[in-house]
Amino acid sequence: MDDLDYRLLSLLRADSRRSVASLADELAVSRATVRARIDRLVEEHVILGFTVTVRSGAQGQALRAITMIEVEGRAAENVVARLNGFPEVRTLYTTNGRWDIIAEIETDTLEGFDDTLRRMRQIPGIASTETSILLSARKSTMGG
């Protein structure tokens, strides 16, 4: 996957109902390029499906975690752009202190979780990470 793939995934994660023409316009590529990229990402099982977003906790027993990320130099925007392309990354926060970015991750399996962390750590500009699995919620500000 290259930067165009990650940018495309980021746009689709924000709104998977966007038209190919709209995606092509925002990415400054042809509609044929967007269509070919989406088809390839589906074929390679990077995109596993197009779905709706539901509130947290409504999907059952997914494995959830937070990963604190230290970024090298001024690479934060590039790191955020790459992380936005990860379907497993539900939310990204910038922060102050020791960690520059906090990523909220959700996967269905430990193997998927391990793979996600491995791919995240390979992103250029990430200096170090620390991950904590979320066990149980004691308070939620989410509706429902």
CSV table of N, CA and C in Angstrom, one decimal:
chain,number,residue,atom,x,y,z
A,1,MET,N,0.8,-1.2,0.0
A,1,MET,CA,0.0,0.0,0.0
A,1,MET,C,0.9,1.2,0.0
A,2,ASP,N,0.4,2.3,-0.7
A,2,ASP,CA,1.2,3.5,-0.8
A,2,ASP,C,0.3,4.6,-0.1
A,3,ASP,N,0.8,5.8,-0.2
A,3,ASP,CA,0.1,7.0,0.5
A,3,ASP,C,-1.2,7.2,-0.2
A,4,LEU,N,-1.4,7.0,-1.5
A,4,LEU,CA,-2.7,7.2,-2.1
A,4,LEU,C,-3.7,6.2,-1.5
A,5,ASP,N,-3.3,4.9,-1.3
A,5,ASP,CA,-4.2,3.9,-0.7
A,5,ASP,C,-4.6,4.4,0.7
A,6,TYR,N,-3.6,4.8,1.5
A,6,TYR,CA,-4.0,5.3,2.8
A,6,TYR,C,-4.9,6.5,2.8
A,7,ARG,N,-4.7,7.4,1.9
A,7,ARG,CA,-5.6,8.6,1.8
A,7,ARG,C,-7.0,8.1,1.4
A,8,LEU,N,-7.0,7.2,0.4
A,8,LEU,CA,-8.3,6.7,0.0
A,8,LEU,C,-9.1,6.0,1.1
A,9,LEU,N,-8.4,5.2,1.9
A,9,LEU,CA,-9.0,4.5,3.0
A,9,LEU,C,-9.5,5.5,4.0
A,10,SER,N,-8.7,6.5,4.3
A,10,SER,CA,-9.1,7.5,5.2
A,10,SER,C,-10.4,8.2,4.8
A,11,LEU,N,-10.5,8.5,3.5
A,11,LEU,CA,-11.8,9.1,3.0
A,11,LEU,C,-13.0,8.2,3.1
A,12,LEU,N,-12.7,6.9,2.8
A,12,LEU,CA,-13.8,5.9,2.9
A,12,LEU,C,-14.2,5.6,4.3
A,13,ARG,N,-13.3,5.7,5.2
A,13,ARG,CA,-13.6,5.5,6.6
A,13,ARG,C,-14.5,6.6,7.1
A,14,ALA,N,-14.2,7.8,6.7
A,14,ALA,CA,-15.1,8.9,7.1
A,14,ALA,C,-16.5,8.9,6.5
A,15,ASP,N,-16.6,8.4,5.3
A,15,ASP,CA,-17.9,8.3,4.6
A,15,ASP,C,-17.8,7.3,3.5
A,16,SER,N,-18.1,6.0,3.7
A,16,SER,CA,-18.0,5.0,2.7
A,16,SER,C,-19.0,5.1,1.6
A,17,ARG,N,-19.9,6.0,1.7
A,17,ARG,CA,-20.9,6.2,0.7
A,17,ARG,C,-20.5,7.3,-0.3
A,18,ARG,N,-19.3,7.8,-0.2
A,18,ARG,CA,-18.9,8.9,-1.2
A,18,ARG,C,-18.8,8.3,-2.6
A,19,SER,N,-19.1,9.1,-3.5
A,19,SER,CA,-19.0,8.6,-4.9
A,19,SER,C,-17.6,8.5,-5.4
A,20,VAL,N,-17.3,7.7,-6.4
A,20,VAL,CA,-16.0,7.5,-6.9
A,20,VAL,C,-15.5,8.9,-7.5
A,21,ALA,N,-16.5,9.6,-8.1
A,21,ALA,CA,-16.1,10.9,-8.7
A,21,ALA,C,-15.7,11.9,-7.6
A,22,SER,N,-16.3,11.9,-6.4
A,22,SER,CA,-16.0,12.8,-5.3
A,22,SER,C,-14.6,12.4,-4.8
A,23,LEU,N,-14.4,11.1,-4.6
A,23,LEU,CA,-13.1,10.6,-4.1
A,23,LEU,C,-12.0,11.0,-5.1
A,24,ALA,N,-12.2,10.8,-6.4
A,24,ALA,CA,-11.2,11.1,-7.4
A,24,ALA,C,-10.9,12.6,-7.3
A,25,ASP,N,-11.9,13.4,-7.2
A,25,ASP,CA,-11.7,14.9,-7.2
A,25,ASP,C,-10.8,15.3,-6.0
A,26,GLU,N,-11.1,14.7,-4.8
A,26,GLU,CA,-10.4,15.1,-3.6
A,26,GLU,C,-9.0,14.5,-3.6
A,27,LEU,N,-8.8,13.4,-4.2
A,27,LEU,CA,-7.4,12.8,-4.3
A,27,LEU,C,-6.6,13.3,-5.5
A,28,ALA,N,-7.3,14.0,-6.4
A,28,ALA,CA,-6.6,14.6,-7.6
A,28,ALA,C,-6.1,13.4,-8.5
A,29,VAL,N,-6.9,12.4,-8.7
A,29,VAL,CA,-6.6,11.3,-9.6
A,29,VAL,C,-7.9,11.1,-10.4
A,30,SER,N,-7.8,10.2,-11.4
A,30,SER,CA,-8.9,9.9,-12.2
A,30,SER,C,-9.9,8.9,-11.5
A,31,ARG,N,-11.2,8.9,-12.0
A,31,ARG,CA,-12.2,8.0,-11.4
A,31,ARG,C,-11.7,6.6,-11.6
A,32,ALA,N,-11.1,6.3,-12.8
A,32,ALA,CA,-10.6,4.9,-13.1
A,32,ALA,C,-9.6,4.5,-12.1
A,33,THR,N,-8.7,5.4,-11.7
A,33,THR,CA,-7.7,5.1,-10.7
A,33,THR,C,-8.3,4.8,-9.3
A,34,VAL,N,-9.3,5.6,-8.9
A,34,VAL,CA,-10.0,5.3,-7.6
A,34,VAL,C,-10.7,3.9,-7.7
A,35,ARG,N,-11.4,3.7,-8.8
A,35,ARG,CA,-12.1,2.4,-8.9
A,35,ARG,C,-11.1,1.2,-8.9
A,36,ALA,N,-10.0,1.4,-9.6
A,36,ALA,CA,-9.0,0.3,-9.6
A,36,ALA,C,-8.4,0.1,-8.2
A,37,ARG,N,-8.2,1.2,-7.5
A,37,ARG,CA,-7.6,1.1,-6.2
A,37,ARG,C,-8.6,0.4,-5.2
A,38,ILE,N,-9.8,0.8,-5.3
A,38,ILE,CA,-10.8,0.2,-4.4
A,38,ILE,C,-11.0,-1.3,-4.7
A,39,ASP,N,-11.0,-1.6,-6.0
A,39,ASP,CA,-11.2,-3.0,-6.4
A,39,ASP,C,-10.0,-3.9,-5.9
A,40,ARG,N,-8.8,-3.3,-6.1
A,40,ARG,CA,-7.6,-4.0,-5.6
A,40,ARG,C,-7.6,-4.2,-4.1
A,41,LEU,N,-8.0,-3.1,-3.4
A,41,LEU,CA,-8.0,-3.2,-1.9
A,41,LEU,C,-9.0,-4.2,-1.4
A,42,VAL,N,-10.1,-4.4,-2.1
A,42,VAL,CA,-11.1,-5.4,-1.8
A,42,VAL,C,-10.5,-6.8,-2.1
A,43,GLU,N,-9.9,-6.9,-3.3
A,43,GLU,CA,-9.4,-8.2,-3.7
A,43,GLU,C,-8.3,-8.7,-2.8
A,44,GLU,N,-7.5,-7.7,-2.3
A,44,GLU,CA,-6.4,-8.1,-1.4
A,44,GLU,C,-6.8,-8.2,0.1
A,45,HIS,N,-8.1,-8.1,0.3
A,45,HIS,CA,-8.7,-8.2,1.6
A,45,HIS,C,-8.2,-7.1,2.6
A,46,VAL,N,-7.8,-5.9,2.1
A,46,VAL,CA,-7.5,-4.8,2.9
A,46,VAL,C,-8.9,-4.2,3.3
A,47,ILE,N,-9.7,-4.0,2.3
A,47,ILE,CA,-11.1,-3.6,2.6
A,47,ILE,C,-11.9,-4.9,2.7
A,48,LEU,N,-12.5,-5.1,3.8
A,48,LEU,CA,-13.2,-6.4,4.0
A,48,LEU,C,-14.7,-6.2,3.8
A,49,GLY,N,-15.1,-4.9,3.7
A,49,GLY,CA,-16.5,-4.7,3.4
A,49,GLY,C,-16.8,-3.2,3.6
A,50,PHE,N,-18.0,-2.8,3.2
A,50,PHE,CA,-18.5,-1.5,3.5
A,50,PHE,C,-19.6,-1.6,4.4
A,51,THR,N,-19.6,-0.8,5.5
A,51,THR,CA,-20.5,-1.0,6.6
A,51,THR,C,-20.9,0.3,7.2
A,52,VAL,N,-21.8,0.2,8.1
A,52,VAL,CA,-22.3,1.4,8.9
A,52,VAL,C,-21.5,1.5,10.1
A,53,THR,N,-21.4,2.7,10.7
A,53,THR,CA,-20.8,2.9,12.0
A,53,THR,C,-21.8,2.9,13.1
A,54,VAL,N,-21.6,2.1,14.1
A,54,VAL,CA,-22.6,2.0,15.2
A,54,VAL,C,-21.9,2.5,16.5
A,55,ARG,N,-22.7,2.8,17.5
A,55,ARG,CA,-22.1,3.3,18.7
A,55,ARG,C,-21.2,2.2,19.3
A,56,SER,N,-20.2,2.6,20.1
A,56,SER,CA,-19.3,1.7,20.8
A,56,SER,C,-20.1,0.8,21.7
A,57,GLY,N,-19.7,-0.5,21.7
A,57,GLY,CA,-20.3,-1.4,22.6
A,57,GLY,C,-21.5,-2.2,22.0
A,58,ALA,N,-22.0,-1.7,20.8
A,58,ALA,CA,-23.1,-2.3,20.2
A,58,ALA,C,-22.7,-3.5,19.3
A,59,GLN,N,-21.5,-3.8,19.1
A,59,GLN,CA,-21.0,-4.8,18.2
A,59,GLN,C,-20.6,-6.1,18.9
A,60,GLY,N,-20.7,-6.2,20.2
A,60,GLY,CA,-20.3,-7.5,20.9
A,60,GLY,C,-19.0,-7.4,21.5
A,61,GLN,N,-18.2,-8.4,21.5
A,61,GLN,CA,-17.0,-8.6,22.2
A,61,GLN,C,-15.7,-8.3,21.4
A,62,ALA,N,-15.6,-7.1,20.9
A,62,ALA,CA,-14.4,-6.8,20.1
A,62,ALA,C,-13.2,-6.5,21.1
A,63,LEU,N,-12.0,-6.7,20.6
A,63,LEU,CA,-10.8,-6.4,21.4
A,63,LEU,C,-10.5,-4.9,21.2
A,64,ARG,N,-10.5,-4.1,22.3
A,64,ARG,CA,-10.3,-2.7,22.1
A,64,ARG,C,-9.0,-2.3,23.0
A,65,ALA,N,-8.3,-1.3,22.5
A,65,ALA,CA,-7.1,-0.9,23.2
A,65,ALA,C,-6.8,0.6,22.8
A,66,ILE,N,-5.9,1.2,23.6
A,66,ILE,CA,-5.4,2.5,23.2
A,66,ILE,C,-3.9,2.3,23.1
A,67,THR,N,-3.4,3.0,22.1
A,67,THR,CA,-2.0,3.0,21.8
A,67,THR,C,-1.5,4.4,21.9
A,68,MET,N,-0.5,4.7,22.8
A,68,MET,CA,0.1,6.0,22.9
A,68,MET,C,1.3,6.0,21.9
A,69,ILE,N,1.5,7.0,21.2
A,69,ILE,CA,2.5,7.1,20.1
A,69,ILE,C,3.4,8.3,20.3
A,70,GLU,N,4.7,8.1,20.3
A,70,GLU,CA,5.6,9.1,20.2
A,70,GLU,C,6.1,9.3,18.8
A,71,VAL,N,6.1,10.5,18.3
A,71,VAL,CA,6.4,10.8,16.9
A,71,VAL,C,7.8,11.5,16.8
A,72,GLU,N,8.6,11.1,15.8
A,72,GLU,CA,9.9,11.7,15.6
A,72,GLU,C,9.7,13.1,14.9
A,73,GLY,N,10.4,14.1,15.4
A,73,GLY,CA,10.4,15.4,14.8
A,73,GLY,C,9.1,15.9,14.5
A,74,ARG,N,8.9,16.3,13.2
A,74,ARG,CA,7.7,17.0,12.7
A,74,ARG,C,6.9,16.0,11.9
A,75,ALA,N,6.9,14.8,12.2
A,75,ALA,CA,6.2,13.8,11.3
A,75,ALA,C,4.7,13.5,11.7
A,76,ALA,N,4.2,14.3,12.7
A,76,ALA,CA,2.9,14.0,13.2
A,76,ALA,C,1.8,14.0,12.2
A,77,GLU,N,1.8,14.9,11.3
A,77,GLU,CA,0.7,15.0,10.2
A,77,GLU,C,0.8,13.8,9.3
A,78,ASN,N,2.0,13.4,8.9
A,78,ASN,CA,2.2,12.2,8.1
A,78,ASN,C,1.7,10.9,8.8
A,79,VAL,N,2.1,10.8,10.1
A,79,VAL,CA,1.7,9.7,10.9
A,79,VAL,C,0.2,9.6,11.0
A,80,VAL,N,-0.5,10.8,11.3
A,80,VAL,CA,-1.9,10.8,11.4
A,80,VAL,C,-2.6,10.4,10.1
A,81,ALA,N,-2.1,10.9,9.0
A,81,ALA,CA,-2.6,10.5,7.7
A,81,ALA,C,-2.5,9.0,7.5
A,82,ARG,N,-1.4,8.4,7.8
A,82,ARG,CA,-1.3,7.0,7.6
A,82,ARG,C,-2.2,6.2,8.5
A,83,LEU,N,-2.3,6.6,9.8
A,83,LEU,CA,-3.1,5.9,10.8
A,83,LEU,C,-4.6,6.0,10.4
A,84,ASN,N,-5.0,7.1,9.8
A,84,ASN,CA,-6.4,7.3,9.4
A,84,ASN,C,-6.8,6.2,8.3
A,85,GLY,N,-5.8,5.7,7.6
A,85,GLY,CA,-6.1,4.6,6.7
A,85,GLY,C,-6.2,3.2,7.3
A,86,PHE,N,-6.0,3.1,8.5
A,86,PHE,CA,-6.1,1.8,9.2
A,86,PHE,C,-7.6,1.6,9.6
A,87,PRO,N,-8.3,0.6,9.1
A,87,PRO,CA,-9.7,0.4,9.5
A,87,PRO,C,-9.8,0.1,10.9
A,88,GLU,N,-8.8,-0.5,11.5
A,88,GLU,CA,-8.8,-0.9,13.0
A,88,GLU,C,-8.7,0.3,13.9
A,89,VAL,N,-8.2,1.5,13.4
A,89,VAL,CA,-8.1,2.6,14.2
A,89,VAL,C,-9.4,3.4,14.2
A,90,ARG,N,-10.1,3.4,15.4
A,90,ARG,CA,-11.4,4.0,15.5
A,90,ARG,C,-11.4,5.5,15.7
A,91,THR,N,-10.4,5.9,16.5
A,91,THR,CA,-10.3,7.4,16.8
A,91,THR,C,-8.9,7.7,17.0
A,92,LEU,N,-8.5,8.9,16.6
A,92,LEU,CA,-7.1,9.4,16.9
A,92,LEU,C,-7.2,10.7,17.6
A,93,TYR,N,-6.4,10.9,18.6
A,93,TYR,CA,-6.3,12.1,19.4
A,93,TYR,C,-4.9,12.6,19.4
A,94,THR,N,-4.7,13.9,19.2
A,94,THR,CA,-3.4,14.5,19.5
A,94,THR,C,-3.4,14.9,20.9
A,95,THR,N,-2.2,14.9,21.5
A,95,THR,CA,-2.1,15.2,23.0
A,95,THR,C,-0.8,15.9,23.3
A,96,ASN,N,-0.7,16.3,24.5
A,96,ASN,CA,0.6,16.9,25.0
A,96,ASN,C,1.3,15.9,25.9
A,97,GLY,N,2.4,16.3,26.4
A,97,GLY,CA,3.2,15.4,27.3
A,97,GLY,C,4.0,14.4,26.6
A,98,ARG,N,4.3,13.3,27.2
A,98,ARG,CA,5.2,12.3,26.6
A,98,ARG,C,4.8,11.8,25.3
A,99,TRP,N,3.4,11.5,25.1
A,99,TRP,CA,2.9,10.9,23.9
A,99,TRP,C,2.3,12.0,23.0
A,100,ASP,N,2.5,11.9,21.7
A,100,ASP,CA,2.0,12.9,20.7
A,100,ASP,C,0.6,12.6,20.2
A,101,ILE,N,0.4,11.3,20.1
A,101,ILE,CA,-0.9,10.8,19.5
A,101,ILE,C,-1.4,9.6,20.3
A,102,ILE,N,-2.7,9.5,20.5
A,102,ILE,CA,-3.3,8.4,21.1
A,102,ILE,C,-4.3,7.8,20.0
A,103,ALA,N,-4.1,6.5,19.8
A,103,ALA,CA,-5.0,5.8,18.8
A,103,ALA,C,-5.9,4.8,19.6
A,104,GLU,N,-7.2,4.9,19.3
A,104,GLU,CA,-8.1,3.9,19.8
A,104,GLU,C,-8.3,2.8,18.8
A,105,ILE,N,-8.0,1.6,19.1
A,105,ILE,CA,-7.9,0.5,18.2
A,105,ILE,C,-9.0,-0.5,18.6
A,106,GLU,N,-9.6,-1.2,17.5
A,106,GLU,CA,-10.6,-2.2,17.7
A,106,GLU,C,-10.4,-3.3,16.7
A,107,THR,N,-10.2,-4.5,17.2
A,107,THR,CA,-10.1,-5.7,16.3
A,107,THR,C,-11.0,-6.8,16.8
A,108,ASP,N,-11.2,-7.8,16.0
A,108,ASP,CA,-12.1,-9.0,16.4
A,108,ASP,C,-11.3,-10.1,17.0
A,109,THR,N,-9.9,-10.1,16.8
A,109,THR,CA,-9.1,-11.2,17.3
A,109,THR,C,-7.8,-10.7,17.8
A,110,LEU,N,-7.1,-11.5,18.6
A,110,LEU,CA,-5.8,-11.2,19.0
A,110,LEU,C,-4.8,-11.1,17.9
A,111,GLU,N,-5.0,-12.0,16.9
A,111,GLU,CA,-4.1,-12.1,15.7
A,111,GLU,C,-4.2,-10.8,14.9
A,112,GLY,N,-5.5,-10.3,14.8
A,112,GLY,CA,-5.7,-9.0,14.1
A,112,GLY,C,-5.1,-7.9,14.8
A,113,PHE,N,-5.2,-7.9,16.1
A,113,PHE,CA,-4.7,-6.9,17.0
A,113,PHE,C,-3.1,-6.8,16.9
A,114,ASP,N,-2.5,-8.0,16.9
A,114,ASP,CA,-1.1,-8.1,16.8
A,114,ASP,C,-0.6,-7.6,15.4
A,115,ASP,N,-1.3,-7.9,14.4
A,115,ASP,CA,-1.0,-7.5,13.0
A,115,ASP,C,-1.1,-6.0,12.9
A,116,THR,N,-2.2,-5.4,13.5
A,116,THR,CA,-2.4,-4.0,13.5
A,116,THR,C,-1.2,-3.2,14.2
A,117,LEU,N,-0.9,-3.7,15.4
A,117,LEU,CA,0.3,-3.1,16.1
A,117,LEU,C,1.6,-3.2,15.3
A,118,ARG,N,1.8,-4.3,14.6
A,118,ARG,CA,3.0,-4.5,13.8
A,118,ARG,C,3.0,-3.5,12.7
A,119,ARG,N,1.9,-3.3,12.0
A,119,ARG,CA,1.8,-2.4,10.8
A,119,ARG,C,2.0,-1.0,11.3
A,120,MET,N,1.4,-0.7,12.4
A,120,MET,CA,1.5,0.7,13.0
A,120,MET,C,2.9,1.1,13.3
A,121,ARG,N,3.6,0.1,13.9
A,121,ARG,CA,5.0,0.4,14.3
A,121,ARG,C,6.0,0.6,13.1
A,122,GLN,N,5.5,0.1,11.9
A,122,GLN,CA,6.3,0.3,10.7
A,122,GLN,C,6.2,1.6,10.0
A,123,ILE,N,5.3,2.4,10.5
A,123,ILE,CA,5.0,3.7,9.9
A,123,ILE,C,6.2,4.6,10.1
A,124,PRO,N,6.8,5.2,9.1
A,124,PRO,CA,7.9,6.1,9.2
A,124,PRO,C,7.5,7.3,10.1
A,125,GLY,N,8.3,7.7,11.0
A,125,GLY,CA,8.0,8.8,11.9
A,125,GLY,C,7.5,8.4,13.3
A,126,ILE,N,7.2,7.1,13.5
A,126,ILE,CA,6.8,6.6,14.8
A,126,ILE,C,8.1,6.2,15.5
A,127,ALA,N,8.3,6.9,16.7
A,127,ALA,CA,9.5,6.6,17.4
A,127,ALA,C,9.3,5.5,18.4
A,128,SER,N,8.2,5.5,19.1
A,128,SER,CA,7.8,4.4,20.1
A,128,SER,C,6.4,4.4,20.4
A,129,THR,N,5.9,3.3,20.9
A,129,THR,CA,4.5,3.2,21.2
A,129,THR,C,4.4,2.4,22.6
A,130,GLU,N,3.2,2.6,23.2
A,130,GLU,CA,2.8,1.8,24.4
A,130,GLU,C,1.3,1.6,24.3
A,131,THR,N,1.0,0.3,24.4
A,131,THR,CA,-0.4,-0.1,24.2
A,131,THR,C,-1.0,-0.7,25.5
A,132,SER,N,-2.3,-0.3,25.7
A,132,SER,CA,-3.0,-0.9,26.9
A,132,SER,C,-4.4,-1.4,26.3
A,133,ILE,N,-4.7,-2.7,26.6
A,133,ILE,CA,-5.9,-3.3,26.2
A,133,ILE,C,-7.0,-2.7,27.2
A,134,LEU,N,-8.1,-2.3,26.6
A,134,LEU,CA,-9.2,-1.9,27.5
A,134,LEU,C,-10.0,-3.1,27.9
A,135,LEU,N,-10.2,-3.2,29.3
A,135,LEU,CA,-10.8,-4.4,29.8
A,135,LEU,C,-12.3,-4.2,30.0
A,136,SER,N,-12.7,-3.2,30.8
A,136,SER,CA,-14.2,-3.0,31.0
A,136,SER,C,-14.4,-1.5,31.3
A,137,ALA,N,-15.5,-1.0,30.8
A,137,ALA,CA,-15.9,0.4,31.0
A,137,ALA,C,-16.5,0.6,32.3
A,138,ARG,N,-16.1,1.6,33.1
A,138,ARG,CA,-16.7,1.9,34.4
A,138,ARG,C,-17.6,3.1,34.3
A,139,LYS,N,-17.4,3.9,33.2
A,139,LYS,CA,-18.2,5.0,32.9
A,139,LYS,C,-18.2,5.3,31.4
A,140,SER,N,-19.3,5.7,30.9
A,140,SER,CA,-19.3,6.0,29.4
A,140,SER,C,-20.1,7.3,29.2
A,141,THR,N,-19.6,8.1,28.4
A,141,THR,CA,-20.3,9.3,28.0
A,141,THR,C,-21.1,9.1,26.7
A,142,MET,N,-21.0,7.9,26.1
A,142,MET,CA,-21.7,7.6,24.9
A,142,MET,C,-23.2,7.4,25.2
A,143,GLY,N,-24.0,7.8,24.2
A,143,GLY,CA,-25.5,7.7,24.4
A,143,GLY,C,-25.9,6.2,24.4
A,144,GLY,N,-27.1,5.9,24.9
A,144,GLY,CA,-27.6,4.6,24.8
A,144,GLY,C,-27.7,3.9,26.0
